[in-house]
Amino acid sequence: IGDGRSVINTLSGGSSLDNAGNIFQTVNSGNLYVDNLSGTVKVTYKDCNANDPTEIYGGNVTINKANANSQIGLYTTNNGVNEENVDKVLNALANKLYYNAYVNGYDNLKGIVGILEGLNSSSVTKQADIKFISTTGQGSLSGNEADGTGANQDDYIANGGHGVIVDGGVVN
């Protein structure tokens, strides 16, 4: 898509986070849409504001629909992360994820956020489960709207793009 967004109709991941493929989001990465996810994938955000690590660069990830037992891990580096801001950084990372089907009562996607030890390291120093906000499908640590940023700002899928959920959870 010419506006920097990427649309994937079907993404089949690995069987666990240890053997999942990795999608890298950098400062210039646009939003990523996955119409249907199966298995496990990882998304690593490589860049953040060094003065405010809750400002994580790279586009949002929107999962329209997920098969049962699907999983996604969102990670960022420990650049500027300390004991005082680690939970805020993890919540900001969770806010990068939207699960559209959750709004319609589907709960097939498990989300995990984590802080990596270093840019070239896959070792996780802190990790938390993502909860989804029932009205927007946005990820947060609490599942409460107060910990989200609001509706998905880029409404490509919701307004007739690929993979709109219709009655019964069928993707068209």
JSON list of C-alpha atoms in Angstrom, two decimals:
[
{"chain": "A", "resi": 1, "resn": "ILE", "atom": "CA", "xyz": [0.00, 0.00, 0.00]},
{"chain": "A", "resi": 2, "resn": "GLY", "atom": "CA", "xyz": [1.44, 3.36, -0.98]},
{"chain": "A", "resi": 3, "resn": "ASP", "atom": "CA", "xyz": [0.92, 5.05, 2.39]},
{"chain": "A", "resi": 4, "resn": "GLY", "atom": "CA", "xyz": [3.42, 2.93, 4.32]},
{"chain": "A", "resi": 5, "resn": "ARG", "atom": "CA", "xyz": [0.94, 0.38, 5.66]},
{"chain": "A", "resi": 6, "resn": "SER", "atom": "CA", "xyz": [1.49, -3.31, 5.11]},
{"chain": "A", "resi": 7, "resn": "VAL", "atom": "CA", "xyz": [-1.43, -5.72, 4.74]},
{"chain": "A", "resi": 8, "resn": "ILE", "atom": "CA", "xyz": [-1.01, -9.46, 5.18]},
{"chain": "A", "resi": 9, "resn": "ASN", "atom": "CA", "xyz": [-4.03, -11.62, 4.39]},
{"chain": "A", "resi": 10, "resn": "THR", "atom": "CA", "xyz": [-2.85, -14.70, 6.29]},
{"chain": "A", "resi": 11, "resn": "LEU", "atom": "CA", "xyz": [0.14, -14.98, 8.61]},
{"chain": "A", "resi": 12, "resn": "SER", "atom": "CA", "xyz": [1.14, -18.38, 9.94]},
{"chain": "A", "resi": 13, "resn": "GLY", "atom": "CA", "xyz": [3.63, -18.22, 12.77]},
{"chain": "A", "resi": 14, "resn": "GLY", "atom": "CA", "xyz": [5.67, -20.75, 14.71]},
{"chain": "A", "resi": 15, "resn": "SER", "atom": "CA", "xyz": [4.57, -23.03, 17.52]},
{"chain": "A", "resi": 16, "resn": "SER", "atom": "CA", "xyz": [6.02, -20.88, 20.35]},
{"chain": "A", "resi": 17, "resn": "LEU", "atom": "CA", "xyz": [7.80, -17.58, 20.99]},
{"chain": "A", "resi": 18, "resn": "ASP", "atom": "CA", "xyz": [11.12, -19.43, 21.01]},
{"chain": "A", "resi": 19, "resn": "ASN", "atom": "CA", "xyz": [10.77, -20.49, 17.38]},
{"chain": "A", "resi": 20, "resn": "ALA", "atom": "CA", "xyz": [8.53, -17.75, 15.98]},
{"chain": "A", "resi": 21, "resn": "GLY", "atom": "CA", "xyz": [9.64, -15.53, 13.15]},
{"chain": "A", "resi": 22, "resn": "ASN", "atom": "CA", "xyz": [10.41, -11.90, 13.98]},
{"chain": "A", "resi": 23, "resn": "ILE", "atom": "CA", "xyz": [8.93, -8.78, 12.40]},
{"chain": "A", "resi": 24, "resn": "PHE", "atom": "CA", "xyz": [11.08, -5.70, 13.03]},
{"chain": "A", "resi": 25, "resn": "GLN", "atom": "CA", "xyz": [9.48, -2.28, 13.40]},
{"chain": "A", "resi": 26, "resn": "THR", "atom": "CA", "xyz": [11.78, 0.73, 13.12]},
{"chain": "A", "resi": 27, "resn": "VAL", "atom": "CA", "xyz": [11.29, 4.48, 13.25]},
{"chain": "A", "resi": 28, "resn": "ASN", "atom": "CA", "xyz": [10.15, 4.48, 9.59]},
{"chain": "A", "resi": 29, "resn": "SER", "atom": "CA", "xyz": [7.85, 1.44, 9.77]},
{"chain": "A", "resi": 30, "resn": "GLY", "atom": "CA", "xyz": [4.17, 1.98, 9.04]},
{"chain": "A", "resi": 31, "resn": "ASN", "atom": "CA", "xyz": [1.19, 0.18, 10.49]},
{"chain": "A", "resi": 32, "resn": "LEU", "atom": "CA", "xyz": [0.91, -3.57, 9.94]},
{"chain": "A", "resi": 33, "resn": "TYR", "atom": "CA", "xyz": [-2.43, -5.30, 9.33]},
{"chain": "A", "resi": 34, "resn": "VAL", "atom": "CA", "xyz": [-2.89, -9.05, 9.59]},
{"chain": "A", "resi": 35, "resn": "ASP", "atom": "CA", "xyz": [-6.31, -10.25, 8.47]},
{"chain": "A", "resi": 36, "resn": "ASN", "atom": "CA", "xyz": [-5.91, -13.73, 9.93]},
{"chain": "A", "resi": 37, "resn": "LEU", "atom": "CA", "xyz": [-3.19, -14.90, 12.32]},
{"chain": "A", "resi": 38, "resn": "SER", "atom": "CA", "xyz": [-2.42, -18.48, 13.24]},
{"chain": "A", "resi": 39, "resn": "GLY", "atom": "CA", "xyz": [0.42, -19.69, 15.42]},
{"chain": "A", "resi": 40, "resn": "THR", "atom": "CA", "xyz": [2.92, -17.41, 17.14]},
{"chain": "A", "resi": 41, "resn": "VAL", "atom": "CA", "xyz": [4.76, -14.33, 15.88]},
{"chain": "A", "resi": 42, "resn": "LYS", "atom": "CA", "xyz": [7.10, -11.77, 17.45]},
{"chain": "A", "resi": 43, "resn": "VAL", "atom": "CA", "xyz": [7.29, -8.07, 16.69]},
{"chain": "A", "resi": 44, "resn": "THR", "atom": "CA", "xyz": [10.38, -6.19, 17.86]},
{"chain": "A", "resi": 45, "resn": "TYR", "atom": "CA", "xyz": [10.36, -2.41, 18.04]},
{"chain": "A", "resi": 46, "resn": "LYS", "atom": "CA", "xyz": [13.99, -1.36, 17.65]},
{"chain": "A", "resi": 47, "resn": "ASP", "atom": "CA", "xyz": [13.67, 2.39, 18.21]},
{"chain": "A", "resi": 48, "resn": "CYS", "atom": "CA", "xyz": [12.29, 4.61, 20.96]},
{"chain": "A", "resi": 49, "resn": "ASN", "atom": "CA", "xyz": [12.78, 8.16, 22.19]},
{"chain": "A", "resi": 50, "resn": "ALA", "atom": "CA", "xyz": [15.92, 7.97, 24.36]},
{"chain": "A", "resi": 51, "resn": "ASN", "atom": "CA", "xyz": [14.52, 10.67, 26.67]},
{"chain": "A", "resi": 52, "resn": "ASP", "atom": "CA", "xyz": [11.07, 9.03, 26.91]},
{"chain": "A", "resi": 53, "resn": "PRO", "atom": "CA", "xyz": [11.15, 5.28, 26.23]},
{"chain": "A", "resi": 54, "resn": "THR", "atom": "CA", "xyz": [7.32, 5.16, 26.35]},
{"chain": "A", "resi": 55, "resn": "GLU", "atom": "CA", "xyz": [7.47, 6.82, 22.92]},
{"chain": "A", "resi": 56, "resn": "ILE", "atom": "CA", "xyz": [8.07, 3.68, 20.86]},
{"chain": "A", "resi": 57, "resn": "TYR", "atom": "CA", "xyz": [8.70, 4.30, 17.16]},
{"chain": "A", "resi": 58, "resn": "GLY", "atom": "CA", "xyz": [7.12, 2.17, 14.45]},
{"chain": "A", "resi": 59, "resn": "GLY", "atom": "CA", "xyz": [3.57, 1.47, 13.40]},
{"chain": "A", "resi": 60, "resn": "ASN", "atom": "CA", "xyz": [0.74, -0.23, 15.23]},
{"chain": "A", "resi": 61, "resn": "VAL", "atom": "CA", "xyz": [-0.03, -3.91, 14.66]},
{"chain": "A", "resi": 62, "resn": "THR", "atom": "CA", "xyz": [-3.68, -4.74, 13.99]},
{"chain": "A", "resi": 63, "resn": "ILE", "atom": "CA", "xyz": [-4.78, -8.37, 14.09]},
{"chain": "A", "resi": 64, "resn": "ASN", "atom": "CA", "xyz": [-8.23, -8.59, 12.57]},
{"chain": "A", "resi": 65, "resn": "LYS", "atom": "CA", "xyz": [-8.93, -12.22, 13.44]},
{"chain": "A", "resi": 66, "resn": "ALA", "atom": "CA", "xyz": [-6.87, -14.96, 15.09]},
{"chain": "A", "resi": 67, "resn": "ASN", "atom": "CA", "xyz": [-7.21, -18.72, 15.06]},
{"chain": "A", "resi": 68, "resn": "ALA", "atom": "CA", "xyz": [-7.55, -20.49, 18.41]},
{"chain": "A", "resi": 69, "resn": "ASN", "atom": "CA", "xyz": [-4.34, -20.50, 20.49]},
{"chain": "A", "resi": 70, "resn": "SER", "atom": "CA", "xyz": [-2.64, -17.79, 18.43]},
{"chain": "A", "resi": 71, "resn": "GLN", "atom": "CA", "xyz": [-0.01, -15.68, 20.16]},
{"chain": "A", "resi": 72, "resn": "ILE", "atom": "CA", "xyz": [1.91, -12.48, 19.52]},
{"chain": "A", "resi": 73, "resn": "GLY", "atom": "CA", "xyz": [4.86, -11.08, 21.44]},
{"chain": "A", "resi": 74, "resn": "LEU", "atom": "CA", "xyz": [5.74, -7.39, 21.20]},
{"chain": "A", "resi": 75, "resn": "TYR", "atom": "CA", "xyz": [9.21, -6.43, 22.41]},
{"chain": "A", "resi": 76, "resn": "THR", "atom": "CA", "xyz": [11.40, -3.35, 22.67]},
{"chain": "A", "resi": 77, "resn": "THR", "atom": "CA", "xyz": [14.94, -2.72, 23.84]},
{"chain": "A", "resi": 78, "resn": "ASN", "atom": "CA", "xyz": [15.89, -1.56, 27.32]},
{"chain": "A", "resi": 79, "resn": "ASN", "atom": "CA", "xyz": [17.13, 1.82, 26.02]},
{"chain": "A", "resi": 80, "resn": "GLY", "atom": "CA", "xyz": [16.15, 4.32, 28.74]},
{"chain": "A", "resi": 81, "resn": "VAL", "atom": "CA", "xyz": [14.05, 1.80, 30.67]},
{"chain": "A", "resi": 82, "resn": "ASN", "atom": "CA", "xyz": [14.44, 1.78, 34.45]},
{"chain": "A", "resi": 83, "resn": "GLU", "atom": "CA", "xyz": [12.51, 0.56, 37.49]},
{"chain": "A", "resi": 84, "resn": "GLU", "atom": "CA", "xyz": [10.41, 3.73, 37.60]},
{"chain": "A", "resi": 85, "resn": "ASN", "atom": "CA", "xyz": [9.15, 3.58, 33.99]},
{"chain": "A", "resi": 86, "resn": "VAL", "atom": "CA", "xyz": [9.21, -0.11, 33.06]},
{"chain": "A", "resi": 87, "resn": "ASP", "atom": "CA", "xyz": [5.45, -0.66, 33.52]},
{"chain": "A", "resi": 88, "resn": "LYS", "atom": "CA", "xyz": [4.67, 2.50, 31.52]},
{"chain": "A", "resi": 89, "resn": "VAL", "atom": "CA", "xyz": [6.96, 1.28, 28.72]},
{"chain": "A", "resi": 90, "resn": "LEU", "atom": "CA", "xyz": [5.29, -2.15, 28.72]},
{"chain": "A", "resi": 91, "resn": "ASN", "atom": "CA", "xyz": [1.85, -0.52, 28.58]},
{"chain": "A", "resi": 92, "resn": "ALA", "atom": "CA", "xyz": [2.95, 1.76, 25.71]},
{"chain": "A", "resi": 93, "resn": "LEU", "atom": "CA", "xyz": [4.15, -1.33, 23.88]},
{"chain": "A", "resi": 94, "resn": "ALA", "atom": "CA", "xyz": [0.84, -3.11, 24.54]},
{"chain": "A", "resi": 95, "resn": "ASN", "atom": "CA", "xyz": [-0.96, -0.03, 23.15]},
{"chain": "A", "resi": 96, "resn": "LYS", "atom": "CA", "xyz": [0.70, -0.73, 19.77]},
{"chain": "A", "resi": 97, "resn": "LEU", "atom": "CA", "xyz": [-1.49, -3.84, 19.37]},
{"chain": "A", "resi": 98, "resn": "TYR", "atom": "CA", "xyz": [-5.14, -3.97, 18.28]},
{"chain": "A", "resi": 99, "resn": "TYR", "atom": "CA", "xyz": [-7.20, -7.18, 18.08]},
{"chain": "A", "resi": 100, "resn": "ASN", "atom": "CA", "xyz": [-10.38, -6.30, 16.17]},
{"chain": "A", "resi": 101, "resn": "ALA", "atom": "CA", "xyz": [-12.25, -9.57, 16.82]},
{"chain": "A", "resi": 102, "resn": "TYR", "atom": "CA", "xyz": [-12.02, -9.02, 20.59]},
{"chain": "A", "resi": 103, "resn": "VAL", "atom": "CA", "xyz": [-14.63, -6.27, 20.31]},
{"chain": "A", "resi": 104, "resn": "ASN", "atom": "CA", "xyz": [-17.02, -8.91, 18.92]},
{"chain": "A", "resi": 105, "resn": "GLY", "atom": "CA", "xyz": [-16.38, -11.37, 21.77]},
{"chain": "A", "resi": 106, "resn": "TYR", "atom": "CA", "xyz": [-13.57, -13.46, 20.28]},
{"chain": "A", "resi": 107, "resn": "ASP", "atom": "CA", "xyz": [-10.64, -14.29, 22.54]},
{"chain": "A", "resi": 108, "resn": "ASN", "atom": "CA", "xyz": [-8.28, -16.42, 20.44]},
{"chain": "A", "resi": 109, "resn": "LEU", "atom": "CA", "xyz": [-5.20, -14.20, 20.71]},
{"chain": "A", "resi": 110, "resn": "LYS", "atom": "CA", "xyz": [-2.73, -14.15, 23.60]},
{"chain": "A", "resi": 111, "resn": "GLY", "atom": "CA", "xyz": [-0.51, -11.09, 23.66]},
{"chain": "A", "resi": 112, "resn": "ILE", "atom": "CA", "xyz": [2.75, -10.67, 25.54]},
{"chain": "A", "resi": 113, "resn": "VAL", "atom": "CA", "xyz": [4.99, -7.61, 25.87]},
{"chain": "A", "resi": 114, "resn": "GLY", "atom": "CA", "xyz": [8.58, -7.61, 26.98]},
{"chain": "A", "resi": 115, "resn": "ILE", "atom": "CA", "xyz": [11.75, -5.60, 27.43]},
{"chain": "A", "resi": 116, "resn": "LEU", "atom": "CA", "xyz": [14.81, -7.10, 25.76]},
{"chain": "A", "resi": 117, "resn": "GLU", "atom": "CA", "xyz": [18.19, -7.09, 27.44]},
{"chain": "A", "resi": 118, "resn": "GLY", "atom": "CA", "xyz": [19.80, -5.33, 24.47]},
{"chain": "A", "resi": 119, "resn": "LEU", "atom": "CA", "xyz": [19.28, -4.62, 20.79]},
{"chain": "A", "resi": 120, "resn": "ASN", "atom": "CA", "xyz": [21.10, -7.75, 19.63]},
{"chain": "A", "resi": 121, "resn": "SER", "atom": "CA", "xyz": [19.86, -9.93, 22.47]},
{"chain": "A", "resi": 122, "resn": "SER", "atom": "CA", "xyz": [16.76, -12.06, 22.64]},
{"chain": "A", "resi": 123, "resn": "SER", "atom": "CA", "xyz": [16.95, -12.37, 26.42]},
{"chain": "A", "resi": 124, "resn": "VAL", "atom": "CA", "xyz": [13.93, -10.83, 28.12]},
{"chain": "A", "resi": 125, "resn": "THR", "atom": "CA", "xyz": [14.43, -8.81, 31.30]},
{"chain": "A", "resi": 126, "resn": "LYS", "atom": "CA", "xyz": [10.72, -8.22, 32.06]},
{"chain": "A", "resi": 127, "resn": "GLN", "atom": "CA", "xyz": [7.56, -9.55, 30.48]},
{"chain": "A", "resi": 128, "resn": "ALA", "atom": "CA", "xyz": [3.78, -9.11, 30.97]},
{"chain": "A", "resi": 129, "resn": "ASP", "atom": "CA", "xyz": [0.53, -10.39, 29.46]},
{"chain": "A", "resi": 130, "resn": "ILE", "atom": "CA", "xyz": [-1.56, -8.07, 27.30]},
{"chain": "A", "resi": 131, "resn": "LYS", "atom": "CA", "xyz": [-5.23, -7.57, 28.09]},
{"chain": "A", "resi": 132, "resn": "PHE", "atom": "CA", "xyz": [-7.53, -6.15, 25.44]},
{"chain": "A", "resi": 133, "resn": "ILE", "atom": "CA", "xyz": [-9.92, -3.23, 25.92]},
{"chain": "A", "resi": 134, "resn": "SER", "atom": "CA", "xyz": [-13.44, -4.48, 25.16]},
{"chain": "A", "resi": 135, "resn": "THR", "atom": "CA", "xyz": [-14.60, -1.37, 23.28]},
{"chain": "A", "resi": 136, "resn": "THR", "atom": "CA", "xyz": [-11.57, -0.83, 21.03]},
{"chain": "A", "resi": 137, "resn": "GLY", "atom": "CA", "xyz": [-9.63, -4.11, 20.95]},
{"chain": "A", "resi": 138, "resn": "GLN", "atom": "CA", "xyz": [-6.49, -2.17, 21.90]},
{"chain": "A", "resi": 139, "resn": "GLY", "atom": "CA", "xyz": [-3.91, -3.86, 24.07]},
{"chain": "A", "resi": 140, "resn": "SER", "atom": "CA", "xyz": [-2.99, -2.61, 27.54]},
{"chain": "A", "resi": 141, "resn": "LEU", "atom": "CA", "xyz": [-1.61, -4.08, 30.74]},
{"chain": "A", "resi": 142, "resn": "SER", "atom": "CA", "xyz": [-4.92, -3.68, 32.58]},
{"chain": "A", "resi": 143, "resn": "GLY", "atom": "CA", "xyz": [-7.61, -4.02, 29.89]},
{"chain": "A", "resi": 144, "resn": "ASN", "atom": "CA", "xyz": [-9.04, -0.70, 31.10]},
{"chain": "A", "resi": 145, "resn": "GLU", "atom": "CA", "xyz": [-9.77, 2.13, 28.67]},
{"chain": "A", "resi": 146, "resn": "ALA", "atom": "CA", "xyz": [-7.81, 4.53, 30.88]},
{"chain": "A", "resi": 147, "resn": "ASP", "atom": "CA", "xyz": [-4.62, 2.64, 29.97]},
{"chain": "A", "resi": 148, "resn": "GLY", "atom": "CA", "xyz": [-5.28, 2.84, 26.22]},
{"chain": "A", "resi": 149, "resn": "THR", "atom": "CA", "xyz": [-4.88, 5.60, 23.69]},
{"chain": "A", "resi": 150, "resn": "GLY", "atom": "CA", "xyz": [-8.32, 5.14, 22.10]},
{"chain": "A", "resi": 151, "resn": "ALA", "atom": "CA", "xyz": [-9.70, 3.64, 18.94]},
{"chain": "A", "resi": 152, "resn": "ASN", "atom": "CA", "xyz": [-7.35, 2.48, 16.22]},
{"chain": "A", "resi": 153, "resn": "GLN", "atom": "CA", "xyz": [-6.46, 5.77, 14.55]},
{"chain": "A", "resi": 154, "resn": "ASP", "atom": "CA", "xyz": [-5.96, 4.18, 11.16]},
{"chain": "A", "resi": 155, "resn": "ASP", "atom": "CA", "xyz": [-9.37, 2.75, 10.30]},
{"chain": "A", "resi": 156, "resn": "TYR", "atom": "CA", "xyz": [-8.39, 1.05, 7.05]},
{"chain": "A", "resi": 157, "resn": "ILE", "atom": "CA", "xyz": [-9.78, -2.36, 7.96]},
{"chain": "A", "resi": 158, "resn": "ALA", "atom": "CA", "xyz": [-12.82, -1.06, 9.86]},
{"chain": "A", "resi": 159, "resn": "ASN", "atom": "CA", "xyz": [-13.98, 0.96, 6.85]},
{"chain": "A", "resi": 160, "resn": "GLY", "atom": "CA", "xyz": [-13.97, -1.71, 4.19]},
{"chain": "A", "resi": 161, "resn": "GLY", "atom": "CA", "xyz": [-10.36, -2.64, 3.58]},
{"chain": "A", "resi": 162, "resn": "HIS", "atom": "CA", "xyz": [-9.17, -6.22, 3.60]},
{"chain": "A", "resi": 163, "resn": "GLY", "atom": "CA", "xyz": [-10.49, -8.60, 6.23]},
{"chain": "A", "resi": 164, "resn": "VAL", "atom": "CA", "xyz": [-13.56, -6.85, 7.61]},
{"chain": "A", "resi": 165, "resn": "ILE", "atom": "CA", "xyz": [-15.25, -9.01, 10.25]},
{"chain": "A", "resi": 166, "resn": "VAL", "atom": "CA", "xyz": [-18.90, -9.61, 9.42]},
{"chain": "A", "resi": 167, "resn": "ASP", "atom": "CA", "xyz": [-21.63, -11.46, 11.33]},
{"chain": "A", "resi": 168, "resn": "GLY", "atom": "CA", "xyz": [-20.44, -14.78, 12.75]},
{"chain": "A", "resi": 169, "resn": "GLY", "atom": "CA", "xyz": [-16.80, -13.76, 12.78]},
{"chain": "A", "resi": 170, "resn": "VAL", "atom": "CA", "xyz": [-16.28, -14.61, 9.11]},
{"chain": "A", "resi": 171, "resn": "VAL", "atom": "CA", "xyz": [-13.58, -12.66, 7.35]},
{"chain": "A", "resi": 172, "resn": "ASN", "atom": "CA", "xyz": [-14.46, -11.41, 3.88]}
]
